[in-house]
């Protein structure tokens, strides 16, 4: 007695069965061409009889005006560009904001330093406090300007100056302190 299970007899199996492909239908013959114009008749190109009488003429564009068709779903008109503040571009206002954001705190620092020198002989050190307060005021002004489209360029410049000033100041301090050493 054989201990192996009976093997199926080789023959047509599921992988040998292929679906029948339907035959390709024959192509209908083309309709006959229209007769050529007579010797003396000259037809303008594009005018005259239709080459195939069973085909209707294409519809004229005047029958379906474009303006009466509804817009596609999700369509909205293009918004108007943001108005320019006093005719300057966005980049010009960014440059103005950077300049104001750097000039105002530095100018306030020098003015407070001069007042401190005249009154207290540099003993109070209040000039640095005024410069830091000016930086906070510039940052708040930049944030407020970002809420309005007309002043967004100015606010961008102010915030760039607030972000760049510590990098510039600390970079100079580190360069001065490590130069001697």
mmCIF file of N, CA and C in Angstrom, residues 57-137:
data_model
loop_
_atom_site.group_PDB
_atom_site.id
_atom_site.type_symbol
_atom_site.label_atom_id
_atom_site.label_comp_id
_atom_site.label_asym_id
_atom_site.label_seq_id
_atom_site.Cartn_x
_atom_site.Cartn_y
_atom_site.Cartn_z
ATOM 1 N N UNK A 57 -24.327 68.950 -39.587
ATOM 2 C CA UNK A 57 -23.359 70.045 -39.555
ATOM 3 C C UNK A 57 -23.052 70.396 -38.096
ATOM 4 N N UNK A 58 -21.836 70.853 -37.778
ATOM 5 C CA UNK A 58 -21.522 71.212 -36.385
ATOM 6 C C UNK A 58 -22.351 72.410 -35.947
ATOM 7 N N UNK A 59 -22.714 72.467 -34.676
ATOM 8 C CA UNK A 59 -23.536 73.592 -34.224
ATOM 9 C C UNK A 59 -22.747 74.894 -34.281
ATOM 10 N N UNK A 60 -23.447 75.953 -34.523
ATOM 11 C CA UNK A 60 -22.808 77.269 -34.586
ATOM 12 C C UNK A 60 -22.529 77.745 -33.158
ATOM 13 N N UNK A 61 -21.483 78.528 -33.007
ATOM 14 C CA UNK A 61 -21.125 79.021 -31.680
ATOM 15 C C UNK A 61 -22.138 80.028 -31.139
ATOM 16 N N UNK A 62 -22.858 80.697 -32.012
ATOM 17 C CA UNK A 62 -23.839 81.684 -31.569
ATOM 18 C C UNK A 62 -25.014 81.028 -30.859
ATOM 19 N N UNK A 63 -25.229 79.733 -31.061
ATOM 20 C CA UNK A 63 -26.363 79.076 -30.423
ATOM 21 C C UNK A 63 -26.123 78.820 -28.936
ATOM 22 N N UNK A 64 -24.858 78.703 -28.507
ATOM 23 C CA UNK A 64 -24.553 78.418 -27.115
ATOM 24 C C UNK A 64 -23.577 79.478 -26.593
ATOM 25 N N UNK A 65 -24.087 80.603 -26.153
ATOM 26 C CA UNK A 65 -23.160 81.636 -25.666
ATOM 27 C C UNK A 65 -22.502 81.180 -24.361
ATOM 28 N N UNK A 66 -21.246 81.510 -24.199
ATOM 29 C CA UNK A 66 -20.458 81.076 -23.047
ATOM 30 C C UNK A 66 -20.937 81.731 -21.752
ATOM 31 N N UNK A 67 -21.408 82.954 -21.826
ATOM 32 C CA UNK A 67 -21.768 83.693 -20.612
ATOM 33 C C UNK A 67 -22.948 83.061 -19.883
ATOM 34 N N UNK A 68 -23.792 82.298 -20.552
ATOM 35 C CA UNK A 68 -24.970 81.736 -19.905
ATOM 36 C C UNK A 68 -24.690 80.394 -19.253
ATOM 37 N N UNK A 69 -23.510 79.844 -19.451
ATOM 38 C CA UNK A 69 -23.201 78.562 -18.837
ATOM 39 C C UNK A 69 -22.831 78.785 -17.376
ATOM 40 N N UNK A 70 -23.246 77.898 -16.492
ATOM 41 C CA UNK A 70 -22.904 78.082 -15.076
ATOM 42 C C UNK A 70 -21.423 77.800 -14.855
ATOM 43 N N UNK A 71 -20.814 78.435 -13.858
ATOM 44 C CA UNK A 71 -19.399 78.163 -13.594
ATOM 45 C C UNK A 71 -19.229 76.761 -13.021
ATOM 46 N N UNK A 72 -18.052 76.190 -13.147
ATOM 47 C CA UNK A 72 -17.828 74.848 -12.603
ATOM 48 C C UNK A 72 -17.898 74.849 -11.085
ATOM 49 N N UNK A 73 -18.104 73.712 -10.470
ATOM 50 C CA UNK A 73 -18.207 73.671 -9.010
ATOM 51 C C UNK A 73 -16.906 74.117 -8.362
ATOM 52 N N UNK A 74 -17.016 74.895 -7.309
ATOM 53 C CA UNK A 74 -15.855 75.372 -6.584
ATOM 54 C C UNK A 74 -15.194 76.586 -7.192
ATOM 55 N N UNK A 75 -15.742 77.107 -8.273
ATOM 56 C CA UNK A 75 -15.140 78.251 -8.937
ATOM 57 C C UNK A 75 -15.495 79.517 -8.183
ATOM 58 N N UNK A 76 -14.540 80.408 -8.065
ATOM 59 C CA UNK A 76 -14.772 81.721 -7.471
ATOM 60 C C UNK A 76 -13.977 82.740 -8.284
ATOM 61 N N UNK A 77 -14.457 83.956 -8.371
ATOM 62 C CA UNK A 77 -13.697 84.955 -9.123
ATOM 63 C C UNK A 77 -12.361 85.243 -8.442
ATOM 64 N N UNK A 78 -11.384 85.630 -9.227
ATOM 65 C CA UNK A 78 -10.064 85.951 -8.685
ATOM 66 C C UNK A 78 -10.169 87.187 -7.810
ATOM 67 N N UNK A 79 -9.629 87.123 -6.585
ATOM 68 C CA UNK A 79 -9.733 88.299 -5.721
ATOM 69 C C UNK A 79 -8.863 89.436 -6.251
ATOM 70 N N UNK A 80 -9.261 90.620 -5.930
ATOM 71 C CA UNK A 80 -8.504 91.794 -6.351
ATOM 72 C C UNK A 80 -7.180 91.820 -5.594
ATOM 73 N N UNK A 81 -6.106 92.290 -6.219
ATOM 74 C CA UNK A 81 -4.834 92.351 -5.508
ATOM 75 C C UNK A 81 -4.913 93.320 -4.338
ATOM 76 N N UNK A 82 -4.075 93.059 -3.337
ATOM 77 C CA UNK A 82 -4.075 93.929 -2.157
ATOM 78 C C UNK A 82 -3.654 95.335 -2.572
ATOM 79 N N UNK A 83 -4.350 96.328 -2.077
ATOM 80 C CA UNK A 83 -3.988 97.693 -2.461
ATOM 81 C C UNK A 83 -2.610 98.061 -1.910
ATOM 82 N N UNK A 84 -1.877 98.822 -2.673
ATOM 83 C CA UNK A 84 -0.547 99.241 -2.243
ATOM 84 C C UNK A 84 -0.670 100.444 -1.321
ATOM 85 N N UNK A 85 0.109 100.429 -0.279
ATOM 86 C CA UNK A 85 0.120 101.529 0.676
ATOM 87 C C UNK A 85 1.000 102.632 0.121
ATOM 88 N N UNK A 86 0.422 103.724 -0.238
ATOM 89 C CA UNK A 86 1.102 104.872 -0.809
ATOM 90 C C UNK A 86 1.885 104.518 -2.056
ATOM 91 N N UNK A 87 1.464 103.499 -2.790
ATOM 92 C CA UNK A 87 2.074 103.163 -4.060
ATOM 93 C C UNK A 87 3.357 102.367 -3.980
ATOM 94 N N UNK A 88 3.817 101.991 -2.805
ATOM 95 C CA UNK A 88 5.061 101.232 -2.689
ATOM 96 C C UNK A 88 4.763 99.747 -2.739
ATOM 97 N N UNK A 89 5.733 98.974 -3.211
ATOM 98 C CA UNK A 89 5.564 97.526 -3.292
ATOM 99 C C UNK A 89 5.771 96.892 -1.920
ATOM 100 N N UNK A 90 5.458 95.609 -1.834
ATOM 101 C CA UNK A 90 5.615 94.869 -0.576
ATOM 102 C C UNK A 90 7.076 94.861 -0.136
ATOM 103 N N UNK A 91 7.978 94.629 -1.071
ATOM 104 C CA UNK A 91 9.404 94.588 -0.742
ATOM 105 C C UNK A 91 9.925 95.917 -0.238
ATOM 106 N N UNK A 92 9.410 97.013 -0.775
ATOM 107 C CA UNK A 92 9.837 98.334 -0.293
ATOM 108 C C UNK A 92 9.403 98.524 1.157
ATOM 109 N N UNK A 93 8.210 98.064 1.487
ATOM 110 C CA UNK A 93 7.753 98.192 2.875
ATOM 111 C C UNK A 93 8.514 97.271 3.814
ATOM 112 N N UNK A 94 8.966 96.117 3.322
ATOM 113 C CA UNK A 94 9.812 95.251 4.154
ATOM 114 C C UNK A 94 11.119 95.970 4.463
ATOM 115 N N UNK A 95 11.708 96.626 3.466
ATOM 116 C CA UNK A 95 12.951 97.369 3.691
ATOM 117 C C UNK A 95 12.741 98.513 4.670
ATOM 118 N N UNK A 96 11.621 99.213 4.567
ATOM 119 C CA UNK A 96 11.321 100.298 5.508
ATOM 120 C C UNK A 96 11.156 99.736 6.919
ATOM 121 N N UNK A 97 10.483 98.598 7.039
ATOM 122 C CA UNK A 97 10.302 97.988 8.363
ATOM 123 C C UNK A 97 11.617 97.550 8.975
ATOM 124 N N UNK A 98 12.517 96.981 8.163
ATOM 125 C CA UNK A 98 13.833 96.580 8.682
ATOM 126 C C UNK A 98 14.608 97.819 9.145
ATOM 127 N N UNK A 99 14.567 98.863 8.343
ATOM 128 C CA UNK A 99 15.290 100.086 8.711
ATOM 129 C C UNK A 99 14.725 100.688 9.998
ATOM 130 N N UNK A 100 13.417 100.779 10.097
ATOM 131 C CA UNK A 100 12.818 101.332 11.325
ATOM 132 C C UNK A 100 13.088 100.436 12.527
ATOM 133 N N UNK A 101 13.030 99.141 12.331
ATOM 134 C CA UNK A 101 13.248 98.214 13.433
ATOM 135 C C UNK A 101 14.671 98.229 13.955
ATOM 136 N N UNK A 102 15.614 98.653 13.136
ATOM 137 C CA UNK A 102 17.003 98.752 13.594
ATOM 138 C C UNK A 102 17.314 100.167 14.072
ATOM 139 N N UNK A 103 16.844 101.169 13.350
ATOM 140 C CA UNK A 103 17.191 102.552 13.668
ATOM 141 C C UNK A 103 16.536 103.007 14.974
ATOM 142 N N UNK A 104 15.276 102.672 15.194
ATOM 143 C CA UNK A 104 14.595 103.183 16.405
ATOM 144 C C UNK A 104 15.239 102.700 17.702
ATOM 145 N N UNK A 105 15.478 101.407 17.906
ATOM 146 C CA UNK A 105 16.116 101.000 19.169
ATOM 147 C C UNK A 105 17.550 101.519 19.316
ATOM 148 N N UNK A 106 18.305 101.548 18.213
ATOM 149 C CA UNK A 106 19.679 102.043 18.300
ATOM 150 C C UNK A 106 19.682 103.534 18.619
ATOM 151 N N UNK A 107 18.808 104.304 17.976
ATOM 152 C CA UNK A 107 18.726 105.732 18.258
ATOM 153 C C UNK A 107 18.290 105.967 19.702
ATOM 154 N N UNK A 108 17.315 105.208 20.183
ATOM 155 C CA UNK A 108 16.872 105.370 21.568
ATOM 156 C C UNK A 108 17.982 104.995 22.547
ATOM 157 N N UNK A 109 18.786 103.994 22.186
ATOM 158 C CA UNK A 109 19.917 103.610 23.039
ATOM 159 C C UNK A 109 20.915 104.760 23.146
ATOM 160 N N UNK A 110 21.258 105.371 22.007
ATOM 161 C CA UNK A 110 22.232 106.461 22.050
ATOM 162 C C UNK A 110 21.680 107.694 22.763
ATOM 163 N N UNK A 111 20.408 108.003 22.550
ATOM 164 C CA UNK A 111 19.803 109.150 23.239
ATOM 165 C C UNK A 111 19.776 108.898 24.744
ATOM 166 N N UNK A 112 19.343 107.713 25.161
ATOM 167 C CA UNK A 112 19.301 107.398 26.597
ATOM 168 C C UNK A 112 20.706 107.352 27.177
ATOM 169 N N UNK A 113 21.679 106.874 26.400
ATOM 170 C CA UNK A 113 23.056 106.839 26.869
ATOM 171 C C UNK A 113 23.599 108.255 27.051
ATOM 172 N N UNK A 114 23.247 109.160 26.131
ATOM 173 C CA UNK A 114 23.699 110.551 26.257
ATOM 174 C C UNK A 114 23.054 111.238 27.463
ATOM 175 N N UNK A 115 21.773 110.966 27.676
ATOM 176 C CA UNK A 115 21.100 111.551 28.845
ATOM 177 C C UNK A 115 21.693 110.983 30.121
ATOM 178 N N UNK A 116 21.970 109.699 30.140
ATOM 179 C CA UNK A 116 22.551 109.064 31.314
ATOM 180 C C UNK A 116 23.951 109.613 31.587
ATOM 181 N N UNK A 117 24.702 109.883 30.532
ATOM 182 C CA UNK A 117 26.053 110.433 30.709
ATOM 183 C C UNK A 117 25.991 111.851 31.244
ATOM 184 N N UNK A 118 25.030 112.618 30.776
ATOM 185 C CA UNK A 118 24.940 114.009 31.217
ATOM 186 C C UNK A 118 24.442 114.110 32.661
ATOM 187 N N UNK A 119 23.512 113.238 33.038
ATOM 188 C CA UNK A 119 22.923 113.364 34.380
ATOM 189 C C UNK A 119 23.629 112.513 35.435
ATOM 190 N N UNK A 120 23.996 111.309 35.099
ATOM 191 C CA UNK A 120 24.472 110.377 36.118
ATOM 192 C C UNK A 120 25.893 109.892 35.886
ATOM 193 N N UNK A 121 26.572 110.409 34.896
ATOM 194 C CA UNK A 121 27.941 110.001 34.582
ATOM 195 C C UNK A 121 28.033 108.496 34.330
ATOM 196 N N UNK A 122 27.125 107.957 33.507
ATOM 197 C CA UNK A 122 27.058 106.550 33.085
ATOM 198 C C UNK A 122 26.853 105.592 34.252
ATOM 199 N N UNK A 123 26.342 106.044 35.347
ATOM 200 C CA UNK A 123 26.251 105.158 36.505
ATOM 201 C C UNK A 123 24.965 104.332 36.542
ATOM 202 N N UNK A 124 23.919 104.779 35.899
ATOM 203 C CA UNK A 124 22.650 104.065 36.040
ATOM 204 C C UNK A 124 22.500 102.907 35.060
ATOM 205 N N UNK A 125 23.110 102.979 33.893
ATOM 206 C CA UNK A 125 22.989 101.920 32.903
ATOM 207 C C UNK A 125 21.573 101.772 32.365
ATOM 208 N N UNK A 126 20.838 102.842 32.350
ATOM 209 C CA UNK A 126 19.437 102.803 31.924
ATOM 210 C C UNK A 126 19.295 102.735 30.405
ATOM 211 N N UNK A 127 20.357 103.062 29.669
ATOM 212 C CA UNK A 127 20.272 103.098 28.207
ATOM 213 C C UNK A 127 19.959 101.723 27.636
ATOM 214 N N UNK A 128 20.561 100.673 28.191
ATOM 215 C CA UNK A 128 20.282 99.324 27.697
ATOM 216 C C UNK A 128 18.824 98.945 27.951
ATOM 217 N N UNK A 129 18.285 99.353 29.074
ATOM 218 C CA UNK A 129 16.870 99.092 29.375
ATOM 219 C C UNK A 129 15.948 99.768 28.379
ATOM 220 N N UNK A 130 16.264 101.019 28.009
ATOM 221 C CA UNK A 130 15.443 101.709 27.013
ATOM 222 C C UNK A 130 15.541 101.026 25.645
ATOM 223 N N UNK A 131 16.717 100.537 25.291
ATOM 224 C CA UNK A 131 16.868 99.847 24.004
ATOM 225 C C UNK A 131 16.063 98.553 23.993
ATOM 226 N N UNK A 132 16.060 97.825 25.114
ATOM 227 C CA UNK A 132 15.266 96.589 25.176
ATOM 228 C C UNK A 132 13.771 96.883 25.147
ATOM 229 N N UNK A 133 13.359 97.946 25.812
ATOM 230 C CA UNK A 133 11.941 98.336 25.757
ATOM 231 C C UNK A 133 11.571 98.719 24.320
ATOM 232 N N UNK A 134 12.472 99.416 23.631
ATOM 233 C CA UNK A 134 12.203 99.786 22.235
ATOM 234 C C UNK A 134 12.079 98.538 21.356
ATOM 235 N N UNK A 135 12.888 97.514 21.621
ATOM 236 C CA UNK A 135 12.785 96.273 20.844
ATOM 237 C C UNK A 135 11.427 95.605 21.072
ATOM 238 N N UNK A 136 10.951 95.615 22.302
ATOM 239 C CA UNK A 136 9.641 95.023 22.585
ATOM 240 C C UNK A 136 8.547 95.814 21.881
ATOM 241 N N UNK A 137 8.654 97.142 21.893
ATOM 242 C CA UNK A 137 7.655 97.978 21.214
ATOM 243 C C UNK A 137 7.673 97.709 19.705
#
